[in-house]
């Protein structure tokens, strides 16, 4: 039987602890089977699983490590591991792995307890927990903060739909966002992100703003809401709303563009994506006049939206030029851009809030319903409502320290 020992070293974090311990192991020609280290609030926890060769005796090895730990003022524990248990552990490395991401303004024990309880009930074993967000000062208010913890779990849920439903319920109850993704090579290699514009990149529906200027705000808003809920076909709702805008003077477009508020985290997200080499696109059922403004401001690589038809007198005709950018067209455009850039669909991310975004959300590798209507939240693969758009960076594994600081 081989001698296998698990070393657990803990205490105040300081430079040189790992080096000192592994140097002793090196003197005895020890094989390291596994190693892991974490630091929480300047407290180190180091685990090393070792195989002691027959030529080496564990007694002097453990004695030297014990003396060194005492010298470093660290606590140490030795735990023998049965060879059969070790082989069973090795055999489990082929199991499916998933990432659970918890996003909130501030983390609480209630949130962690609920998420981990659901994971355990579905036989998901937590291998690692990492905080992706930066440190939060006690003086920071909830409105100023964002918090994210990522759980790496082993296993596959027997009922994925039930697991997702329970996470959605928990997210609603606790006012948090919970994402559940397969941990595969595509999750770590996203290359293209496409966005809806209205109520996603900007905190408004442009057509509603146009309607207010035309004095038909209430009528258009009602049609917009019904369309976003999926109660009216997008093309039909779009035609109805456009007809109500007939005669609107083109001069109002600039006024509206100046007052459109950018969504929280939009600039931070897009600037980081661009710096990291992602391709970005706006696929909007809104209008090119406003989407082009965002392209100039944030640097999007592609923009596809509807073009308002303006007559010779500078009035909106109530029609649009070309093909209406509806849900099916958005999905088609996502495929076209991905193919042009040589990117697999599994490497794409789509973000939107309305029912007309569901086709592109469904085919993207990561489809995210952002501050969306219930129907869209329930249908999309993932949903974010608690944080701003920059919370998407957490879903692709980025930590605050990895990103550009504005």
Short mmCIF file of C-alpha atoms in Angstrom, two decimals:
data_model
loop_
_atom_site.label_atom_id
_atom_site.label_comp_id
_atom_site.label_asym_id
_atom_site.label_seq_id
_atom_site.Cartn_x
_atom_site.Cartn_y
_atom_site.Cartn_z
CA UNK A 1 0.00 0.00 0.00
CA UNK A 2 1.24 3.49 -0.87
CA UNK A 3 1.37 6.07 1.90
CA UNK A 4 -0.77 9.08 1.07
CA UNK A 5 -1.05 12.03 3.46
CA UNK A 6 -3.09 15.22 3.34
CA UNK A 7 -1.33 18.23 4.88
CA UNK A 8 -3.46 21.17 6.04
CA UNK A 9 -1.55 24.31 6.99
CA UNK A 10 -3.29 27.44 8.26
CA UNK A 11 -2.45 30.71 9.98
CA UNK A 12 -1.56 34.34 9.31
CA UNK A 13 -0.69 34.85 5.66
CA UNK A 14 2.92 35.81 5.01
CA UNK A 15 5.39 35.42 2.14
CA UNK A 16 7.36 32.17 2.03
CA UNK A 17 5.00 29.69 3.74
CA UNK A 18 4.32 27.59 0.63
CA UNK A 19 7.98 27.78 -0.37
CA UNK A 20 9.19 26.64 3.06
CA UNK A 21 6.85 23.64 3.20
CA UNK A 22 7.42 22.48 -0.37
CA UNK A 23 11.20 22.81 0.01
CA UNK A 24 11.06 20.25 2.82
CA UNK A 25 8.96 17.98 0.58
CA UNK A 26 11.57 18.41 -2.15
CA UNK A 27 14.34 17.22 0.17
CA UNK A 28 12.49 13.92 0.55
CA UNK A 29 11.61 13.65 -3.19
CA UNK A 30 7.89 13.73 -2.40
CA UNK A 31 5.26 13.51 -5.15
CA UNK A 32 2.48 16.10 -4.88
CA UNK A 33 -0.88 14.64 -5.93
CA UNK A 34 -2.94 17.80 -5.36
CA UNK A 35 -2.45 21.29 -3.99
CA UNK A 36 -4.76 24.18 -3.21
CA UNK A 37 -4.41 27.49 -1.39
CA UNK A 38 -6.75 30.27 -0.36
CA UNK A 39 -6.40 33.49 1.63
CA UNK A 40 -9.39 35.06 3.39
CA UNK A 41 -8.84 38.27 5.35
CA UNK A 42 -5.06 37.67 5.63
CA UNK A 43 -5.59 34.09 6.88
CA UNK A 44 -3.92 31.38 4.82
CA UNK A 45 -5.31 27.91 4.24
CA UNK A 46 -2.98 25.59 2.33
CA UNK A 47 -3.74 21.97 1.47
CA UNK A 48 -1.21 19.55 -0.05
CA UNK A 49 -1.93 15.91 -0.85
CA UNK A 50 1.33 13.95 -0.98
CA UNK A 51 2.51 10.46 -1.84
CA UNK A 52 5.43 9.28 0.27
CA UNK A 53 7.72 6.96 -1.76
CA UNK A 54 8.78 3.68 -0.20
CA UNK A 55 12.35 4.94 -0.10
CA UNK A 56 11.34 7.84 2.16
CA UNK A 57 10.12 7.51 5.71
CA UNK A 58 7.16 9.65 6.68
CA UNK A 59 8.27 10.09 10.31
CA UNK A 60 11.29 12.35 9.68
CA UNK A 61 9.39 14.13 6.89
CA UNK A 62 6.43 14.96 9.11
CA UNK A 63 8.73 15.92 11.97
CA UNK A 64 10.59 18.43 9.78
CA UNK A 65 7.33 19.89 8.48
CA UNK A 66 5.96 20.15 12.02
CA UNK A 67 9.09 22.01 13.19
CA UNK A 68 8.94 24.37 10.21
CA UNK A 69 5.24 25.09 10.81
CA UNK A 70 6.02 25.90 14.45
CA UNK A 71 8.84 28.18 13.33
CA UNK A 72 6.44 29.98 10.97
CA UNK A 73 3.77 30.15 13.71
CA UNK A 74 1.37 28.15 11.54
CA UNK A 75 -1.10 25.42 12.48
CA UNK A 76 -0.70 22.06 10.75
CA UNK A 77 -2.74 18.88 10.55
CA UNK A 78 -1.76 15.51 9.03
CA UNK A 79 -4.45 13.20 7.69
CA UNK A 80 -3.70 9.72 6.25
CA UNK A 81 -5.66 8.93 3.07
CA UNK A 82 -6.65 5.38 2.17
CA UNK A 83 -5.37 4.36 -1.26
CA UNK A 84 -8.80 3.08 -2.31
CA UNK A 85 -10.40 6.38 -1.32
CA UNK A 86 -7.78 8.21 -3.29
CA UNK A 87 -8.42 6.13 -6.42
CA UNK A 88 -12.18 6.70 -6.06
CA UNK A 89 -11.48 10.45 -5.88
CA UNK A 90 -9.34 10.24 -9.05
CA UNK A 91 -12.11 8.36 -10.86
CA UNK A 92 -14.50 11.23 -10.16
CA UNK A 93 -12.50 13.76 -12.20
CA UNK A 94 -14.47 13.00 -15.35
CA UNK A 95 -17.75 14.19 -13.85
CA UNK A 96 -19.56 17.18 -15.30
CA UNK A 97 -18.64 20.54 -13.84
CA UNK A 98 -20.77 23.63 -13.58
CA UNK A 99 -20.38 27.20 -12.36
CA UNK A 100 -22.94 28.81 -10.08
CA UNK A 101 -22.60 32.59 -9.96
CA UNK A 102 -24.32 34.59 -7.22
CA UNK A 103 -24.63 38.33 -7.88
CA UNK A 104 -25.93 40.85 -5.36
CA UNK A 105 -25.39 44.36 -4.04
CA UNK A 106 -24.07 42.88 -0.80
CA UNK A 107 -23.64 39.23 0.15
CA UNK A 108 -25.40 37.69 3.11
CA UNK A 109 -25.31 34.32 4.85
CA UNK A 110 -28.97 33.83 3.91
CA UNK A 111 -28.09 34.07 0.20
CA UNK A 112 -25.14 31.69 0.47
CA UNK A 113 -27.15 29.22 2.55
CA UNK A 114 -30.02 29.16 0.04
CA UNK A 115 -27.80 28.70 -3.01
CA UNK A 116 -25.66 25.99 -1.47
CA UNK A 117 -28.72 24.18 -0.09
CA UNK A 118 -30.26 24.01 -3.57
CA UNK A 119 -26.95 22.77 -4.99
CA UNK A 120 -26.71 20.05 -2.34
CA UNK A 121 -30.31 18.91 -2.90
CA UNK A 122 -29.41 18.34 -6.56
CA UNK A 123 -26.25 16.35 -5.64
CA UNK A 124 -23.85 19.07 -6.77
CA UNK A 125 -20.62 18.98 -4.78
CA UNK A 126 -18.79 22.29 -4.28
CA UNK A 127 -15.10 22.07 -5.20
CA UNK A 128 -14.17 25.72 -4.96
CA UNK A 129 -15.65 29.08 -3.93
CA UNK A 130 -14.15 32.33 -5.22
CA UNK A 131 -15.08 35.97 -4.69
CA UNK A 132 -14.95 37.77 -8.04
CA UNK A 133 -15.97 41.21 -6.78
CA UNK A 134 -13.62 43.60 -5.02
CA UNK A 135 -13.50 44.24 -1.29
CA UNK A 136 -16.42 46.26 0.09
CA UNK A 137 -15.97 48.97 2.72
CA UNK A 138 -18.36 48.85 5.67
CA UNK A 139 -19.25 52.46 4.89
CA UNK A 140 -20.40 51.72 1.33
CA UNK A 141 -24.14 51.81 0.75
CA UNK A 142 -25.91 49.03 -1.13
CA UNK A 143 -26.56 51.38 -4.05
CA UNK A 144 -22.80 51.84 -4.51
CA UNK A 145 -21.71 48.24 -4.24
CA UNK A 146 -21.73 45.02 -6.22
CA UNK A 147 -20.82 41.60 -4.92
CA UNK A 148 -20.24 38.30 -6.68
CA UNK A 149 -19.26 34.82 -5.56
CA UNK A 150 -18.56 31.96 -7.95
CA UNK A 151 -19.06 28.32 -6.95
CA UNK A 152 -17.34 25.58 -8.96
CA UNK A 153 -19.45 22.44 -8.54
CA UNK A 154 -19.02 18.83 -9.59
CA UNK A 155 -21.85 16.66 -10.88
CA UNK A 156 -24.90 17.03 -13.10
CA UNK A 157 -28.43 17.69 -11.83
CA UNK A 158 -30.90 14.90 -12.51
CA UNK A 159 -33.59 17.49 -13.24
CA UNK A 160 -32.01 20.61 -14.75
CA UNK A 161 -35.38 22.32 -15.26
CA UNK A 162 -36.28 21.90 -11.59
CA UNK A 163 -32.87 23.19 -10.51
CA UNK A 164 -33.27 26.27 -12.70
CA UNK A 165 -36.78 26.89 -11.37
CA UNK A 166 -35.53 26.71 -7.77
CA UNK A 167 -32.70 29.12 -8.53
CA UNK A 168 -35.15 31.56 -10.18
CA UNK A 169 -37.43 31.38 -7.14
CA UNK A 170 -34.50 31.94 -4.79
CA UNK A 171 -33.27 34.89 -6.89
CA UNK A 172 -36.71 36.50 -6.69
CA UNK A 173 -37.11 35.84 -2.96
CA UNK A 174 -33.66 37.20 -2.06
CA UNK A 175 -33.36 39.99 -4.65
CA UNK A 176 -30.21 38.47 -6.15
CA UNK A 177 -29.19 36.95 -9.48
CA UNK A 178 -28.13 33.32 -9.75
CA UNK A 179 -26.55 31.92 -12.91
CA UNK A 180 -25.91 28.23 -13.59
CA UNK A 181 -23.59 27.36 -16.48
CA UNK A 182 -21.76 24.29 -17.70
CA UNK A 183 -18.04 24.81 -17.12
CA UNK A 184 -16.68 24.02 -20.55
CA UNK A 185 -14.07 25.45 -22.89
CA UNK A 186 -16.60 27.76 -24.55
CA UNK A 187 -17.53 29.45 -21.26
CA UNK A 188 -13.91 30.52 -20.92
CA UNK A 189 -13.55 31.62 -24.54
CA UNK A 190 -16.44 33.91 -25.42
CA UNK A 191 -15.54 36.21 -28.34
CA UNK A 192 -18.67 38.07 -29.48
CA UNK A 193 -21.32 39.97 -27.50
CA UNK A 194 -24.51 41.32 -29.12
CA UNK A 195 -26.93 43.68 -27.41
CA UNK A 196 -30.47 44.85 -27.75
CA UNK A 197 -30.52 48.65 -27.38
CA UNK A 198 -33.79 49.94 -25.89
CA UNK A 199 -34.13 49.15 -22.15
CA UNK A 200 -30.84 47.26 -22.37
CA UNK A 201 -27.99 49.59 -23.35
CA UNK A 202 -30.19 52.61 -22.66
CA UNK A 203 -32.83 53.01 -19.95
CA UNK A 204 -35.62 53.93 -22.33
CA UNK A 205 -37.69 52.73 -25.28
CA UNK A 206 -36.86 55.22 -28.02
CA UNK A 207 -40.14 54.68 -29.83
CA UNK A 208 -41.96 55.65 -26.63
CA UNK A 209 -39.89 58.84 -26.43
CA UNK A 210 -40.76 59.64 -30.04
CA UNK A 211 -44.41 59.01 -29.25
CA UNK A 212 -44.34 61.48 -26.37
CA UNK A 213 -43.07 64.15 -28.74
CA UNK A 214 -45.85 63.24 -31.17
CA UNK A 215 -48.50 63.42 -28.45
CA UNK A 216 -49.36 59.69 -28.68
CA UNK A 217 -47.26 58.46 -25.77
CA UNK A 218 -49.96 56.49 -23.96
CA UNK A 219 -51.14 54.61 -27.04
CA UNK A 220 -47.62 53.65 -28.15
CA UNK A 221 -46.47 52.70 -24.63
CA UNK A 222 -49.37 50.27 -24.30
CA UNK A 223 -48.47 48.59 -27.58
CA UNK A 224 -44.77 48.47 -26.60
CA UNK A 225 -45.53 46.80 -23.27
CA UNK A 226 -47.75 44.19 -24.91
CA UNK A 227 -45.03 43.43 -27.48
CA UNK A 228 -42.31 43.11 -24.84
CA UNK A 229 -44.51 40.68 -22.92
CA UNK A 230 -44.93 38.64 -26.08
CA UNK A 231 -48.67 39.31 -26.38
CA UNK A 232 -48.45 40.92 -29.85
CA UNK A 233 -46.34 39.89 -32.82
CA UNK A 234 -43.38 42.31 -33.01
CA UNK A 235 -43.87 43.22 -36.67
CA UNK A 236 -47.54 44.00 -36.12
CA UNK A 237 -46.84 46.05 -33.00
CA UNK A 238 -44.05 47.90 -34.78
CA UNK A 239 -46.26 48.86 -37.71
CA UNK A 240 -49.00 50.07 -35.37
CA UNK A 241 -46.60 52.25 -33.41
CA UNK A 242 -44.88 53.65 -36.49
CA UNK A 243 -48.23 54.64 -38.00
CA UNK A 244 -48.94 56.73 -34.89
CA UNK A 245 -45.67 58.67 -35.45
CA UNK A 246 -46.57 59.85 -38.93
CA UNK A 247 -45.91 63.58 -39.32
CA UNK A 248 -43.39 63.88 -36.48
CA UNK A 249 -40.71 66.48 -37.28
CA UNK A 250 -37.19 65.06 -37.67
CA UNK A 251 -35.80 67.86 -35.47
CA UNK A 252 -36.97 66.03 -32.34
CA UNK A 253 -34.50 63.17 -32.91
CA UNK A 254 -31.52 65.18 -31.70
CA UNK A 255 -33.41 66.39 -28.63
CA UNK A 256 -34.34 62.83 -27.70
CA UNK A 257 -30.81 61.51 -28.32
CA UNK A 258 -29.39 64.07 -25.90
CA UNK A 259 -31.62 62.97 -23.03
CA UNK A 260 -31.43 59.18 -23.37
CA UNK A 261 -29.86 57.76 -20.18
CA UNK A 262 -27.20 55.06 -20.50
CA UNK A 263 -27.87 51.92 -18.47
CA UNK A 264 -25.81 51.38 -15.33
CA UNK A 265 -22.57 49.57 -16.18
CA UNK A 266 -22.98 49.82 -19.99
CA UNK A 267 -19.90 51.95 -20.60
CA UNK A 268 -17.79 49.90 -18.18
CA UNK A 269 -18.87 46.63 -19.79
CA UNK A 270 -18.32 47.64 -23.40
CA UNK A 271 -14.97 49.34 -22.74
CA UNK A 272 -13.71 46.23 -20.98
CA UNK A 273 -14.99 43.92 -23.72
CA UNK A 274 -13.26 46.04 -26.35
CA UNK A 275 -10.01 46.12 -24.37
CA UNK A 276 -10.15 42.34 -24.03
CA UNK A 277 -10.55 41.85 -27.78
CA UNK A 278 -14.26 40.97 -27.93
CA UNK A 279 -16.32 41.86 -30.97
CA UNK A 280 -19.51 43.77 -30.08
CA UNK A 281 -22.74 44.52 -31.88
CA UNK A 282 -26.08 46.29 -31.43
CA UNK A 283 -29.02 44.32 -32.84
CA UNK A 284 -32.00 46.55 -32.22
CA UNK A 285 -35.65 46.78 -33.08
CA UNK A 286 -35.14 50.51 -32.46
CA UNK A 287 -33.64 53.01 -34.88
CA UNK A 288 -30.25 53.44 -36.54
CA UNK A 289 -30.18 57.18 -35.70
CA UNK A 290 -29.83 56.38 -32.00
CA UNK A 291 -27.88 53.13 -32.33
CA UNK A 292 -25.24 54.92 -34.41
CA UNK A 293 -24.83 57.47 -31.60
CA UNK A 294 -24.03 54.61 -29.24
CA UNK A 295 -21.64 53.13 -31.76
CA UNK A 296 -19.74 56.43 -31.96
CA UNK A 297 -19.66 56.77 -28.18
CA UNK A 298 -18.80 53.19 -27.16
CA UNK A 299 -17.12 51.76 -30.26
CA UNK A 300 -19.40 48.91 -31.30
CA UNK A 301 -18.14 46.89 -34.27
CA UNK A 302 -21.58 46.32 -35.79
CA UNK A 303 -24.94 48.08 -35.68
CA UNK A 304 -28.19 46.76 -37.13
CA UNK A 305 -31.46 48.59 -36.45
CA UNK A 306 -34.47 50.03 -38.27
CA UNK A 307 -34.04 53.13 -40.43
CA UNK A 308 -36.74 55.77 -40.12
CA UNK A 309 -38.25 56.94 -43.39
CA UNK A 310 -38.20 60.76 -43.60
CA UNK A 311 -39.98 62.65 -46.38
CA UNK A 312 -38.67 65.72 -48.26
CA UNK A 313 -40.29 68.04 -45.69
CA UNK A 314 -38.38 66.46 -42.80
CA UNK A 315 -41.36 64.55 -41.45
CA UNK A 316 -41.55 60.92 -40.31
CA UNK A 317 -43.67 59.00 -42.83
CA UNK A 318 -44.74 56.27 -40.42
CA UNK A 319 -42.71 53.67 -42.35
CA UNK A 320 -39.21 52.20 -42.10
CA UNK A 321 -36.72 51.46 -44.85
CA UNK A 322 -35.72 47.88 -45.52
CA UNK A 323 -36.40 44.73 -43.49
CA UNK A 324 -37.76 45.18 -39.95
CA UNK A 325 -35.24 44.02 -37.34
CA UNK A 326 -37.49 41.66 -35.38
CA UNK A 327 -36.66 38.67 -33.20
CA UNK A 328 -35.97 36.29 -36.07
CA UNK A 329 -33.83 38.88 -37.83
CA UNK A 330 -31.76 39.41 -34.66
CA UNK A 331 -31.01 35.67 -34.46
CA UNK A 332 -30.15 35.64 -38.16
CA UNK A 333 -27.79 38.60 -37.71
CA UNK A 334 -26.09 36.94 -34.75
CA UNK A 335 -25.36 33.90 -36.91
CA UNK A 336 -24.10 36.06 -39.78
CA UNK A 337 -21.73 38.12 -37.61
CA UNK A 338 -20.38 35.02 -35.85
CA UNK A 339 -19.74 33.32 -39.18
CA UNK A 340 -18.05 36.42 -40.60
CA UNK A 341 -15.76 36.68 -37.56
CA UNK A 342 -15.01 32.93 -37.51
CA UNK A 343 -16.62 32.54 -34.09
CA UNK A 344 -18.71 29.55 -32.98
CA UNK A 345 -22.20 30.28 -31.64
CA UNK A 346 -21.12 28.63 -28.38
CA UNK A 347 -18.63 31.49 -28.00
CA UNK A 348 -21.27 34.21 -28.33
CA UNK A 349 -23.23 36.18 -25.75
CA UNK A 350 -26.59 37.83 -26.42
CA UNK A 351 -28.21 40.37 -24.08
CA UNK A 352 -31.76 41.68 -24.23
CA UNK A 353 -34.92 42.39 -22.28
CA UNK A 354 -37.91 41.73 -24.53
CA UNK A 355 -39.76 38.80 -26.08
CA UNK A 356 -38.30 39.78 -29.47
CA UNK A 357 -34.83 39.09 -28.04
CA UNK A 358 -35.59 35.46 -27.16
CA UNK A 359 -34.60 34.01 -30.58
CA UNK A 360 -31.06 35.40 -30.30
CA UNK A 361 -30.84 34.61 -26.58
CA UNK A 362 -31.76 31.00 -27.30
CA UNK A 363 -29.04 30.36 -29.90
CA UNK A 364 -26.19 32.24 -28.19
CA UNK A 365 -23.75 30.30 -26.07
CA UNK A 366 -24.74 32.58 -23.19
CA UNK A 367 -28.16 34.23 -23.47
CA UNK A 368 -28.82 36.84 -20.78
CA UNK A 369 -32.18 38.44 -20.01
CA UNK A 370 -31.30 41.85 -18.58
CA UNK A 371 -33.86 43.48 -16.26
CA UNK A 372 -36.41 41.65 -18.35
CA UNK A 373 -40.11 40.89 -18.21
CA UNK A 374 -41.06 37.66 -16.35
CA UNK A 375 -41.69 35.73 -19.58
CA UNK A 376 -38.21 36.57 -20.86
CA UNK A 377 -36.50 35.86 -17.52
CA UNK A 378 -38.12 32.44 -17.37
CA UNK A 379 -37.25 31.59 -20.98
CA UNK A 380 -33.65 32.84 -21.18
CA UNK A 381 -30.67 30.75 -20.08
CA UNK A 382 -29.53 33.39 -17.58
CA UNK A 383 -30.93 36.60 -16.11
CA UNK A 384 -29.51 39.71 -14.45
CA UNK A 385 -31.76 42.20 -12.68
CA UNK A 386 -29.90 43.16 -9.50
CA UNK A 387 -26.69 44.67 -10.90
CA UNK A 388 -25.85 46.81 -13.93
CA UNK A 389 -24.71 45.53 -17.30
CA UNK A 390 -21.12 45.22 -16.09
CA UNK A 391 -22.32 42.30 -13.95
CA UNK A 392 -22.05 40.28 -17.18
CA UNK A 393 -18.27 40.30 -16.73
CA UNK A 394 -18.75 38.10 -13.67
CA UNK A 395 -20.70 35.55 -15.72
CA UNK A 396 -17.67 35.09 -17.98
CA UNK A 397 -15.37 34.68 -15.01
CA UNK A 398 -13.72 38.10 -14.74
CA UNK A 399 -12.80 39.53 -11.35
CA UNK A 400 -12.93 43.22 -10.53
CA UNK A 401 -9.14 43.33 -10.46
CA UNK A 402 -9.01 41.98 -14.05
CA UNK A 403 -11.04 44.83 -15.48
CA UNK A 404 -10.32 48.41 -16.46
CA UNK A 405 -10.97 50.92 -13.69
CA UNK A 406 -12.84 53.98 -14.88
#
